[in-house]
Amino acid sequence: MEWGFLAEFSVMDYLTEIIDILLVTLVIYKLITLIRGTRAVQLFKGMMVIVAGWLLSSFFGLKTLSWLMSQAMTYGVLAVIIIFQPELRRALEQLGRGRLFARTNHLDEEKMTTAINETVKAVQYLAKRRIGALIVLEKETGLNDYIETGIAINGQISSELLINIFIPNTPLHDGAVIVRKDQVKAAGCYLPLSENPFISKELGTRHRAALGISEVTDSVSIVVSEETGQISLSRNGEVYRDLSEEKLLEMLDEEFRAPLANASFWMRGKKHG
């Protein structure tokens, strides 16, 4: 009788721990998904480097380095609260709306192709008429902090929508349009200006903003000059000027469609393997 009770207790305890682990894993996964939508992902990677340094220094007996890493981790909790304050606030807001565990969708290659083609079509139209424009295409590092500075659109991307936004003397033509996947998330957004002292004096505010956002995120920015009609693309803190339609399309393919194609090939290989 006593052995049966202990066996039953052990099984129940085992199931409880499994459920506990699964719930914690789900929460951590959703939190990481939430962080991926912000600039905080870069800070999170930096913290992981510190943790890895502490583990390695402890393993190899590097006392001084281990002490430095442990001090950084000790005061890291307070630093995390301060640094991630906007993200924590957003998480609590989403939790209040019941959106923290919302289902996320991944963009497929067909939708990415449509988004790129519609963007290039709009840029060509604007360039021929020398209508200034600034379009930011989000990649892995989320742009929620900048989206919130503009006017929410949340519309399916199309060349007509992009063109209408930048028509002069309309309420949203100033500022940047931010595109996430195949959706225009917001217009009239404010971006950080680059402080690079080596930027050409010929470049105006739009180019400095495009360069600035590419310095702090992995996004790709497209600028149309209202003075010359030239098309520029900014990525990784560098600006590429006077691009043709073919070159612009080639660079966007390299940034967006190539990674998707590689991922699709890997997935097919896994299935066939």
JSON list of C-alpha atoms in Angstrom, two decimals, residues 8 24 28 31 63 70 91 99 102-103 107 122 168 196-197 202 210-212 236 242 246:
[
{"chain": "A", "resi": 8, "resn": "GLU", "atom": "CA", "xyz": [1.73, 7.33, -7.63]},
{"chain": "A", "resi": 24, "resn": "VAL", "atom": "CA", "xyz": [8.73, 27.91, -18.87]},
{"chain": "A", "resi": 28, "resn": "ILE", "atom": "CA", "xyz": [10.96, 32.05, -22.79]},
{"chain": "A", "resi": 31, "resn": "LEU", "atom": "CA", "xyz": [9.75, 36.54, -24.78]},
{"chain": "A", "resi": 63, "resn": "LYS", "atom": "CA", "xyz": [39.91, 34.20, -11.59]},
{"chain": "A", "resi": 70, "resn": "SER", "atom": "CA", "xyz": [30.33, 37.90, -12.10]},
{"chain": "A", "resi": 91, "resn": "ALA", "atom": "CA", "xyz": [5.22, 43.23, -23.21]},
{"chain": "A", "resi": 99, "resn": "ARG", "atom": "CA", "xyz": [-1.58, 39.37, -27.41]},
{"chain": "A", "resi": 102, "resn": "ALA", "atom": "CA", "xyz": [-0.46, 35.61, -30.39]},
{"chain": "A", "resi": 103, "resn": "ARG", "atom": "CA", "xyz": [0.48, 33.43, -33.30]},
{"chain": "A", "resi": 107, "resn": "LEU", "atom": "CA", "xyz": [6.85, 35.59, -44.72]},
{"chain": "A", "resi": 122, "resn": "ALA", "atom": "CA", "xyz": [7.00, 52.86, -56.53]},
{"chain": "A", "resi": 168, "resn": "PRO", "atom": "CA", "xyz": [4.07, 66.46, -51.86]},
{"chain": "A", "resi": 196, "resn": "ASN", "atom": "CA", "xyz": [29.30, 60.00, -39.32]},
{"chain": "A", "resi": 197, "resn": "PRO", "atom": "CA", "xyz": [31.60, 62.99, -39.99]},
{"chain": "A", "resi": 202, "resn": "GLU", "atom": "CA", "xyz": [25.72, 66.65, -50.79]},
{"chain": "A", "resi": 210, "resn": "ALA", "atom": "CA", "xyz": [18.65, 56.28, -43.96]},
{"chain": "A", "resi": 211, "resn": "LEU", "atom": "CA", "xyz": [22.29, 55.91, -43.02]},
{"chain": "A", "resi": 212, "resn": "GLY", "atom": "CA", "xyz": [21.53, 56.42, -39.32]},
{"chain": "A", "resi": 236, "resn": "ASN", "atom": "CA", "xyz": [25.20, 48.23, -42.73]},
{"chain": "A", "resi": 242, "resn": "ASP", "atom": "CA", "xyz": [22.68, 56.62, -58.10]},
{"chain": "A", "resi": 246, "resn": "GLU", "atom": "CA", "xyz": [18.26, 46.68, -62.15]}
]
